[in-house]
mmCIF file of C-alpha atoms in Angstrom:
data_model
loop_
_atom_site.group_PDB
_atom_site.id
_atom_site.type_symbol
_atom_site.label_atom_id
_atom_site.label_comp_id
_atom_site.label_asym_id
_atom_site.label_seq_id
_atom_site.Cartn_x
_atom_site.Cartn_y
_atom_site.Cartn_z
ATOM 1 C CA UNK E 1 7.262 -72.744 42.445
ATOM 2 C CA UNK E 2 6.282 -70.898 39.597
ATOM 3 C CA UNK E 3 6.941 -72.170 35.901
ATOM 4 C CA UNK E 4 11.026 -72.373 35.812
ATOM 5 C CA UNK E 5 12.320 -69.343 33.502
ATOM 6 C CA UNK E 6 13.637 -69.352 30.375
ATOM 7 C CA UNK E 7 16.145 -67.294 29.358
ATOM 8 C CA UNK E 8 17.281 -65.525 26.241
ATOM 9 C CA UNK E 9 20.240 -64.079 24.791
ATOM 10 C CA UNK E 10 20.387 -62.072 21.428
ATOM 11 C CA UNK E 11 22.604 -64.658 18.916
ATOM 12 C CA UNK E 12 23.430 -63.830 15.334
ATOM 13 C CA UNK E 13 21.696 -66.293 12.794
ATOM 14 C CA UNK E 14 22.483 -66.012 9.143
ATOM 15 C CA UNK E 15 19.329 -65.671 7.128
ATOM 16 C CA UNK E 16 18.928 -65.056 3.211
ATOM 17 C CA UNK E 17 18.777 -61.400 3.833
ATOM 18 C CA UNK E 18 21.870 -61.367 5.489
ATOM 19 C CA UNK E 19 22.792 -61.168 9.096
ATOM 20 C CA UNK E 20 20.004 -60.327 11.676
ATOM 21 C CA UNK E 21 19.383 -60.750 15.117
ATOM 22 C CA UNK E 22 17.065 -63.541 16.905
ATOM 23 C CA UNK E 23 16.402 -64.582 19.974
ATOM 24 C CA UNK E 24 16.789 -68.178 21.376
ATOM 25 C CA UNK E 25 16.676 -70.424 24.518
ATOM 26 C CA UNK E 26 19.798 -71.125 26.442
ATOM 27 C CA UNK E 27 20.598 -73.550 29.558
ATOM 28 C CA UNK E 28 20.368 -72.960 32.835
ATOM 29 C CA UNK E 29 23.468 -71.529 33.736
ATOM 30 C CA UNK E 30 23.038 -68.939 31.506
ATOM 31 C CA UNK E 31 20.123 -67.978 33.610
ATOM 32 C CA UNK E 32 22.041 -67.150 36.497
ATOM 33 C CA UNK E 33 24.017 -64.666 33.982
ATOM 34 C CA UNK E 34 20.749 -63.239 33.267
ATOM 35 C CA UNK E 35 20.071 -62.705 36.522
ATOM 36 C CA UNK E 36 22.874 -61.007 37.720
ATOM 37 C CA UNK E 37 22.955 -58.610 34.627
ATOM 38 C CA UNK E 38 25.358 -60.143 31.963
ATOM 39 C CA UNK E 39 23.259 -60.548 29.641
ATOM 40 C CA UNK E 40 26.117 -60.566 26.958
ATOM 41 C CA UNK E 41 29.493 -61.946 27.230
ATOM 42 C CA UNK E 42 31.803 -59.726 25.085
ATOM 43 C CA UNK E 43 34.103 -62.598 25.116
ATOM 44 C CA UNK E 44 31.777 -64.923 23.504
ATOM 45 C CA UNK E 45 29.361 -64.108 20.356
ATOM 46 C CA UNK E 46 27.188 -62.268 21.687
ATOM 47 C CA UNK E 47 29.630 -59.139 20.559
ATOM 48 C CA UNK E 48 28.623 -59.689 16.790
ATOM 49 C CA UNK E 49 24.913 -59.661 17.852
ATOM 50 C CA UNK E 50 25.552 -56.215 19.411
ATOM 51 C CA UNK E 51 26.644 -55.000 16.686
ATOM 52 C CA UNK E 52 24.199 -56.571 14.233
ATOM 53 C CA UNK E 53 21.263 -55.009 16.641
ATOM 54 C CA UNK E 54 23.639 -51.867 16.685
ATOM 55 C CA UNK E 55 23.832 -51.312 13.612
ATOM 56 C CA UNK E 56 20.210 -52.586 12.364
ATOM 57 C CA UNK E 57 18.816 -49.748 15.482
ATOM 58 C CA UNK E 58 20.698 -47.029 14.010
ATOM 59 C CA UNK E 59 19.796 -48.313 10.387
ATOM 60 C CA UNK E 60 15.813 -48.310 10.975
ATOM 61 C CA UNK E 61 16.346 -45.210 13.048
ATOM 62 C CA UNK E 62 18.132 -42.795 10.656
ATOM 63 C CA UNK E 63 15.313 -44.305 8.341
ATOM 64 C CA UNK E 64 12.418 -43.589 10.290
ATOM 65 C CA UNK E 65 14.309 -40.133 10.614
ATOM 66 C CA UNK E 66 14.932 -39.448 7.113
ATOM 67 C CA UNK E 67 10.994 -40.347 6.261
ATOM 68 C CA UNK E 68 10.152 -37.813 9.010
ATOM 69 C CA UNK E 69 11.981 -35.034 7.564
ATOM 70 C CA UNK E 70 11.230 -35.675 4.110
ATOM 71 C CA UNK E 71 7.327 -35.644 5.216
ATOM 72 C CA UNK E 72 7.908 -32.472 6.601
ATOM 73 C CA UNK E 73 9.390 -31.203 3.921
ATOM 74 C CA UNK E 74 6.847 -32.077 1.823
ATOM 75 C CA UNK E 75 4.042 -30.420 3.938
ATOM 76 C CA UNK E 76 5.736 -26.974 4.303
ATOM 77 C CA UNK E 77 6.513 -26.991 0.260
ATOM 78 C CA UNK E 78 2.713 -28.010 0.238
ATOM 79 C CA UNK E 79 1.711 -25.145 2.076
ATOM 80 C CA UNK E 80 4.251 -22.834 0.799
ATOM 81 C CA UNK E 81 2.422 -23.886 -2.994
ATOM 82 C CA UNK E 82 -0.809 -23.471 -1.767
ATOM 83 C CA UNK E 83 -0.312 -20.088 -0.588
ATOM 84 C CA UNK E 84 1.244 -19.016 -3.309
ATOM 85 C CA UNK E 85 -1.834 -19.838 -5.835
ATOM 86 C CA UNK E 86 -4.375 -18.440 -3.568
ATOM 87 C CA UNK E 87 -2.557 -15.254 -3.606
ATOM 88 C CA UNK E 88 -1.897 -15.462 -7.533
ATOM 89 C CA UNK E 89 -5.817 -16.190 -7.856
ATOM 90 C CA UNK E 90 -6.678 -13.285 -5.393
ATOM 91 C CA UNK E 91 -4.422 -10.831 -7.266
ATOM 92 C CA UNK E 92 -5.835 -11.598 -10.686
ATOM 93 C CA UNK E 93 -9.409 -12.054 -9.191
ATOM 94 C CA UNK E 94 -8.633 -8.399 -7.799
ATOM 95 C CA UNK E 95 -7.024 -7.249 -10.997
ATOM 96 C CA UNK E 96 -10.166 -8.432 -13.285
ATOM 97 C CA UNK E 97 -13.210 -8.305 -11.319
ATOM 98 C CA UNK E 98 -12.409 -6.913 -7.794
ATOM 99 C CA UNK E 99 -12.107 -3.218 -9.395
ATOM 100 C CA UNK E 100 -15.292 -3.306 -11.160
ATOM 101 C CA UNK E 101 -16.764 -4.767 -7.838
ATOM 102 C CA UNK E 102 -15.796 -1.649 -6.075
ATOM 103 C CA UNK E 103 -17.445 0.497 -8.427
ATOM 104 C CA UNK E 104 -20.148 -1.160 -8.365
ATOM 105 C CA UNK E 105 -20.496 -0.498 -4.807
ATOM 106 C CA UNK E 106 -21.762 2.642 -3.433
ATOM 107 C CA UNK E 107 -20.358 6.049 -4.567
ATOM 108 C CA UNK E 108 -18.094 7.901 -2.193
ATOM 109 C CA UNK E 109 -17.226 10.970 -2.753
ATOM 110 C CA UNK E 110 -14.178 12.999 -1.021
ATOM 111 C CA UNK E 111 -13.976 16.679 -0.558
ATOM 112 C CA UNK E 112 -10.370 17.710 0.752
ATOM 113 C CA UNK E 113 -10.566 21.087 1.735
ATOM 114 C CA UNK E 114 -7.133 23.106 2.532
ATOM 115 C CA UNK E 115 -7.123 26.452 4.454
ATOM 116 C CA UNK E 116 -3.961 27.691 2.805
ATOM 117 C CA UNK E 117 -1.527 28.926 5.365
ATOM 118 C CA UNK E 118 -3.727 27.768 8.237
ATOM 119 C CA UNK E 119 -2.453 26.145 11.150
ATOM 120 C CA UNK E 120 -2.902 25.130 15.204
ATOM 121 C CA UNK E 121 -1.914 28.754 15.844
ATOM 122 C CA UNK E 122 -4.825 30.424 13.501
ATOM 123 C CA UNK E 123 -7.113 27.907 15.311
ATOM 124 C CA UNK E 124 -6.018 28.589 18.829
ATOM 125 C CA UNK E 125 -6.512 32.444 18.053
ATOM 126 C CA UNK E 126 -9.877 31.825 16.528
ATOM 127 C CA UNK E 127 -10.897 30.263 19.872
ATOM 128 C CA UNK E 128 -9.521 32.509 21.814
ATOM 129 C CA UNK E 129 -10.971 35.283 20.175
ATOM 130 C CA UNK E 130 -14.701 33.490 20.407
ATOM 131 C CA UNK E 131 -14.234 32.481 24.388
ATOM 132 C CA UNK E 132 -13.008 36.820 25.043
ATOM 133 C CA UNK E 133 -15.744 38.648 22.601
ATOM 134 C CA UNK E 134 -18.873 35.966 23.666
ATOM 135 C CA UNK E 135 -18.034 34.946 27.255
ATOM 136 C CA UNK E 136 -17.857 31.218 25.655
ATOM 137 C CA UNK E 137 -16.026 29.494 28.944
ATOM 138 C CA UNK E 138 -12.725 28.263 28.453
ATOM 139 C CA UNK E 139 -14.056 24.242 27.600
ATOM 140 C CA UNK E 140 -15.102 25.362 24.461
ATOM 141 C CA UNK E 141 -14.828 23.889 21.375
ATOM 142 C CA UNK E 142 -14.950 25.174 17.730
ATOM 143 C CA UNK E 143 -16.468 23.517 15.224
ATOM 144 C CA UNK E 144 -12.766 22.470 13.694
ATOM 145 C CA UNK E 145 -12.459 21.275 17.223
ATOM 146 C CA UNK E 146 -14.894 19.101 16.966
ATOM 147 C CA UNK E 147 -14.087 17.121 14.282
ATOM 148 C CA UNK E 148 -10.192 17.235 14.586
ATOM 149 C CA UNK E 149 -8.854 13.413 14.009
ATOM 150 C CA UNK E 150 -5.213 14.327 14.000
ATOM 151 C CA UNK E 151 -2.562 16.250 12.548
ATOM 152 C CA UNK E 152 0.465 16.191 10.258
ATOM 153 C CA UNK E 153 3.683 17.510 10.376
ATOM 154 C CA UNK E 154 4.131 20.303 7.849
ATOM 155 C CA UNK E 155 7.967 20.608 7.366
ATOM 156 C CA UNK E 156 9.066 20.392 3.647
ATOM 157 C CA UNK E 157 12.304 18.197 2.451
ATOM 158 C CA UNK E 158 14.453 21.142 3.271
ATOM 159 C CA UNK E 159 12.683 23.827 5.769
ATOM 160 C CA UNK E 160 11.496 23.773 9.073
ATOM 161 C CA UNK E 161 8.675 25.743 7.712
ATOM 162 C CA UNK E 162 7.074 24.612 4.238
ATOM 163 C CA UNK E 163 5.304 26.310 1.720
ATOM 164 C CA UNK E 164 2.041 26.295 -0.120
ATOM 165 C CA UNK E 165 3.515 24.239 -2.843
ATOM 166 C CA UNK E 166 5.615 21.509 -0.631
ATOM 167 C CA UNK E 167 2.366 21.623 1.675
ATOM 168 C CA UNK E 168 0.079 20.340 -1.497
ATOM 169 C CA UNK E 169 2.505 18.008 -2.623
ATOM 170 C CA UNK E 170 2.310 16.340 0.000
ATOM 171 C CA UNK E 171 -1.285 15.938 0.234
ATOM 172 C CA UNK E 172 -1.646 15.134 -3.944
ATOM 173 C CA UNK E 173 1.270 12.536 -3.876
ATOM 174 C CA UNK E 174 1.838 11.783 -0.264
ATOM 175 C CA UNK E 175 5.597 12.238 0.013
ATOM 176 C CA UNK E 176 7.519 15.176 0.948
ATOM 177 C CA UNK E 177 9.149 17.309 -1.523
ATOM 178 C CA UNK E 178 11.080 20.816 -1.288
ATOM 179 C CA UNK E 179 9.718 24.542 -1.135
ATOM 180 C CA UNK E 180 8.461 25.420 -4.905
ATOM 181 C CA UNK E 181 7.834 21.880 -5.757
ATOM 182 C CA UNK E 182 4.572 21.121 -7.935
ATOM 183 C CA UNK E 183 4.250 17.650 -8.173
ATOM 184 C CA UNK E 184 7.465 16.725 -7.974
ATOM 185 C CA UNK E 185 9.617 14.831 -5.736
ATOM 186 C CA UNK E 186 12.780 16.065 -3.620
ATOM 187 C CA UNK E 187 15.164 15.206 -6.794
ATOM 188 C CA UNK E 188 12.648 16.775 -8.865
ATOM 189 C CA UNK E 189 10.874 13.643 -10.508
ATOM 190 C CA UNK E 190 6.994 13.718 -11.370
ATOM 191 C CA UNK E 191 4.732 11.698 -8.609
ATOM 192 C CA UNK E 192 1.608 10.340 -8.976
ATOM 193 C CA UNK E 193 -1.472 12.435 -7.287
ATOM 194 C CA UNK E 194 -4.209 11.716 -6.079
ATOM 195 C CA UNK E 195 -6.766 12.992 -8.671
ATOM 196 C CA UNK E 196 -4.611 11.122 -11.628
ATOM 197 C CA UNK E 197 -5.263 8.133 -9.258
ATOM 198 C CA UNK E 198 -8.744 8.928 -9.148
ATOM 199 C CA UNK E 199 -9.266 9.504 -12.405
ATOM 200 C CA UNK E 200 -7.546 6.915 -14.583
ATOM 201 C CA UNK E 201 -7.736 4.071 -12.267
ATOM 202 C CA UNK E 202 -11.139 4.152 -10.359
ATOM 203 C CA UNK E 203 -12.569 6.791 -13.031
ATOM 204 C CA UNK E 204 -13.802 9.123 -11.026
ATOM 205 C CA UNK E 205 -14.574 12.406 -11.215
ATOM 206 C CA UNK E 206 -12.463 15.272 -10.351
ATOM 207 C CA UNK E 207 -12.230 18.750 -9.698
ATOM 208 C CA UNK E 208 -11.001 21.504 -8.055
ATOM 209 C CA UNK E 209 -12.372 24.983 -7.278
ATOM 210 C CA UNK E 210 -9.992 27.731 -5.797
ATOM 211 C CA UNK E 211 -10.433 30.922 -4.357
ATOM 212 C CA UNK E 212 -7.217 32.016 -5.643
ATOM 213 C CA UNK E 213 -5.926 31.410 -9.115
ATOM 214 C CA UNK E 214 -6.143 27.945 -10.688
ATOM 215 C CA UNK E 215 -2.510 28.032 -11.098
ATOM 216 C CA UNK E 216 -1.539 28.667 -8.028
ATOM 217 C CA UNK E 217 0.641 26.207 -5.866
ATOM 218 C CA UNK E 218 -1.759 24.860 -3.749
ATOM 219 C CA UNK E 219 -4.347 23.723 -7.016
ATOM 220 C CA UNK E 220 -1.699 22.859 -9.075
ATOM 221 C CA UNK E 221 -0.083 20.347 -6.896
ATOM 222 C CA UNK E 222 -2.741 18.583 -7.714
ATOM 223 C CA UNK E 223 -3.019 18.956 -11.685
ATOM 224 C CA UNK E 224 0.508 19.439 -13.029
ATOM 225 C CA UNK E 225 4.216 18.829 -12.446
ATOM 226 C CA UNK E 226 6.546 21.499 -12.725
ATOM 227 C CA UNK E 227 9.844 21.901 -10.699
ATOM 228 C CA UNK E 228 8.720 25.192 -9.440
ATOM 229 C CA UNK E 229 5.755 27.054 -8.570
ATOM 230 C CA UNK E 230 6.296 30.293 -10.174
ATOM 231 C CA UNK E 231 6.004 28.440 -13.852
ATOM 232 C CA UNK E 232 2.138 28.713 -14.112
ATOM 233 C CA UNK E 233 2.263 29.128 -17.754
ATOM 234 C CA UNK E 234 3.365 25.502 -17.758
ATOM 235 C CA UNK E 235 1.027 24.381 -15.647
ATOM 236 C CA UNK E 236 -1.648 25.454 -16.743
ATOM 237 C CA UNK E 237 -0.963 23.560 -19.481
ATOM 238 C CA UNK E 238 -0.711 20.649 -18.063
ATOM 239 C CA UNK E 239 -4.468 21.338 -16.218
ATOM 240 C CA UNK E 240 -5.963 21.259 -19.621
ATOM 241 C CA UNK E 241 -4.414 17.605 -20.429
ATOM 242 C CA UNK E 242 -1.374 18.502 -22.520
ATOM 243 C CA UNK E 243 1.016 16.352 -21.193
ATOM 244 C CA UNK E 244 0.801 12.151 -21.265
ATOM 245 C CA UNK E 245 -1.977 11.838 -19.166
ATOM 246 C CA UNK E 246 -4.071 13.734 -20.921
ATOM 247 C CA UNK E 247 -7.152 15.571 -19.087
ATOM 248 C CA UNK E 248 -7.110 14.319 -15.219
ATOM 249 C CA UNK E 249 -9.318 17.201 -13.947
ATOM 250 C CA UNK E 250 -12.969 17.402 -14.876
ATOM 251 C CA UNK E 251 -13.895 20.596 -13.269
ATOM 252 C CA UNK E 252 -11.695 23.294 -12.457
ATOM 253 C CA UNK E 253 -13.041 27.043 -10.832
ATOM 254 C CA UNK E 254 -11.134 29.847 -9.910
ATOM 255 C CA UNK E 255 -8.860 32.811 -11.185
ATOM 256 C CA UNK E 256 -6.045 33.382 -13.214
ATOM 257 C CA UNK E 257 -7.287 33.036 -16.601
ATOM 258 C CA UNK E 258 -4.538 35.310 -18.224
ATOM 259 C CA UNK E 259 -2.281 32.648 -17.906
ATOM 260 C CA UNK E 260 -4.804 30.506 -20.153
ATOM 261 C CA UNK E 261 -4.753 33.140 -22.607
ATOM 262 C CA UNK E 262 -2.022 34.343 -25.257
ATOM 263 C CA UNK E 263 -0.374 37.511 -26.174
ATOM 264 C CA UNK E 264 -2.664 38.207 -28.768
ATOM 265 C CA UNK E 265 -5.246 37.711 -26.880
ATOM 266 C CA UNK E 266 -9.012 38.236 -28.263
ATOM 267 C CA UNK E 267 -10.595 40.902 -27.305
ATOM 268 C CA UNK E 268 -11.680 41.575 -23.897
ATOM 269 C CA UNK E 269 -9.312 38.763 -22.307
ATOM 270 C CA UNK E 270 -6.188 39.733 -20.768
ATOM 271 C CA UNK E 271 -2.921 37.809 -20.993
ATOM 272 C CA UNK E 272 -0.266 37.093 -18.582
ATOM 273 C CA UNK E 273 1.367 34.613 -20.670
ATOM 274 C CA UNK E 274 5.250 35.273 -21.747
ATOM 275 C CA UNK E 275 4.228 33.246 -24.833
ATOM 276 C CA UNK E 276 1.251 33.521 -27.646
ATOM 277 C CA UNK E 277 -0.427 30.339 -26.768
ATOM 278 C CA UNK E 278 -4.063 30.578 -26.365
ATOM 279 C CA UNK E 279 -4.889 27.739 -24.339
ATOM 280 C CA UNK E 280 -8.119 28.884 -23.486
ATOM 281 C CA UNK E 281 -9.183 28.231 -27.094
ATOM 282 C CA UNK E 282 -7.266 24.823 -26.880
ATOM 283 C CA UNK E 283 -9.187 23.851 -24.128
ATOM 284 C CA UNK E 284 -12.743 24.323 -26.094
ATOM 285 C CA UNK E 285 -11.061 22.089 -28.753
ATOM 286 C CA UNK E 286 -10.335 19.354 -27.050
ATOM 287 C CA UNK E 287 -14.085 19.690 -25.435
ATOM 288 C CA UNK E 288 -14.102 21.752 -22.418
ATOM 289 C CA UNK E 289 -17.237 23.966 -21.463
ATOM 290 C CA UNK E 290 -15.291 26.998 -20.692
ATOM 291 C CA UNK E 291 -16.802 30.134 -18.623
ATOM 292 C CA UNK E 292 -15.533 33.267 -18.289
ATOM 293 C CA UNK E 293 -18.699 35.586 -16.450
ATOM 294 C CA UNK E 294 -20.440 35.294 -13.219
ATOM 295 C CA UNK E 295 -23.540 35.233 -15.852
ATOM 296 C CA UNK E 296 -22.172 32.135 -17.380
ATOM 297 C CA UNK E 297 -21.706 30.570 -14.219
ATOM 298 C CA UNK E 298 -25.517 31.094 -12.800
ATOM 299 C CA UNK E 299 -26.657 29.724 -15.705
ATOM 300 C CA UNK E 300 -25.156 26.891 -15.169
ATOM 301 C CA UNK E 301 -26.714 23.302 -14.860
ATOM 302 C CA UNK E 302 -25.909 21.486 -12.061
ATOM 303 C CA UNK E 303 -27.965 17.960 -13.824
ATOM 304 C CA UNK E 304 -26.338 18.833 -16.938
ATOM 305 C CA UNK E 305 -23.137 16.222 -16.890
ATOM 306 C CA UNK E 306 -22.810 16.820 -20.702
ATOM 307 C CA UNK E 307 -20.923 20.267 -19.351
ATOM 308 C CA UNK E 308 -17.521 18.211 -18.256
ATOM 309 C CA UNK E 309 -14.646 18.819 -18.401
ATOM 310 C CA UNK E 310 -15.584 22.695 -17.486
ATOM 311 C CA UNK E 311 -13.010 25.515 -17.170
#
């Protein structure tokens, strides 16, 4: 015979913090309860120590619960804090010394070159025409071929087919904006391009050279804002800095110097202005090299960086 069993039952036993549950011997015939599963009898006291261990389960449980949550809580606020003053010290880290770090790095320079008017079908007759006059086989690529990365999708705000100006808007301030636009959004408000960009927040600098005339749409996209394109008198004020910005382009080349020059113009210049502003002579005031002949030009100085701005 093994050592003779004692069993327990829970019993409620007043103590100074109140009422809580212990355990204690009982007799023998409550053993045979035991046994056969009746541990309490509901008719006795044993239904107060229920509830006492009831309610002291579901007290220390919605405690341990409670601490759980709140512990949670406290690590996601925690994290949610941290995050938030790394990205604070990034930004002004950034803002302070992360710009001057990127200039300090090594130059790069970017040359955006637009074929006005030019598209997959001037390409695809280019090729076509090199493949039937030089027996090139029908693989061949040109060199645009060759270095294609993708394409864009040329429609203006509101045609199927844009324009010159639309088409350079969208380049200089990378949203779309309506046939005529310079610079200007679809409800007609100035956007940011890409050479102010350049210019007043990484100071580079900029230029642009045309084959055309300076004010036309496809330059002046990128130097002025005007609501359409056929007001080059305006913008070629704003390409010599008389607007807010002041001077954003360093170097500008190409035609279309009457619209630089007033009605009474000196001699030997030619005006297409509708006004008598000489903003040619503005220009050399506010300290542009200006050129006018071929002669000028060859004499140029390519070392010479004293020369910018240069019209």
């Amino acid at each position: 015979m093994g050592p003779r069993r004692v069993p327990y039952t829970a019993l409620p036993r007043a103590s100074s913090d109140g009422v809580a549950v212990h355990f204690a011997p009982q007799d023998d015939s409550d053993a045979a309860d035991v046994e056969d599963n009746e541990l309490f009898d509901m008719s006795r006291r044993s239904s107060t120590a229920l509830e006492v261990s009831d309610n002291d389960a579901l007290y220390y449980g919605a405690a341990l619960g409670s601490r759980t949550r709140r512990r949670k809580s406290r690590v996601f606020w925690a994290t949610v804090v941290s995050l938030v003053c790394v990205s604070v010290v990034g930004m002004f880290w950034f803002y302070f010394n992360g710009i001057n770090w990127m200039q300090r790095s090594k130059k790069r320079n970017v040359i955006l070159m637009i074929s006005d008017g030019f598209g997959p079908a001037s390409e695809t007759m280019a090729r076509n025409f090199m493949q039937q006059t030089r027996n090139y086989t029908f693989s061949y690529q040109s060199p645009l071929d060759e270095i294609l990365v993708g394409s864009s999708r040329t429609r203006s705000s509101d045609s199927l087919v844009t324009d010159s100006a639309a088409g350079a808007t969208a380049f200089s301030c990378q949203m779309k904006s309506y046939n005529g636009a310079i610079g200007v959004d679809a409800s007609k408000t100035p956007c940011g391009t890409v050479l102010e960009a350049a210019k007043l927040q990484r100071r580079m600098a900029t230029g642009l050279v045309a084959t055309s005339r300076i004010t036309h749409a496809t330059p002046a996209a990128f130097s002025a804002h005007a609501t359409s394109r056929n007001m080059e008198d305006l913008i070629a004020e704003y390409q010599i800095g008389n607007y807010s910005l002041g001077p954003v382009v360093d170097l500008m080349f190409g035609g279309g110097q009457c619209h630089f020059v007033g009605q009474s113009q000196p001699d030997g210049m030619h005006s297409c202005r509708l006004d008598d502003r000489h903003l040619w002579s503005e220009a050399q005031k506010n300290g542009y090299t200006t050129l006018s002949t071929r002669k000028e030009f060859d004499a140029l100085d390519s070392a010479d960086t004293g020369l910018l701005p240069l019209l």
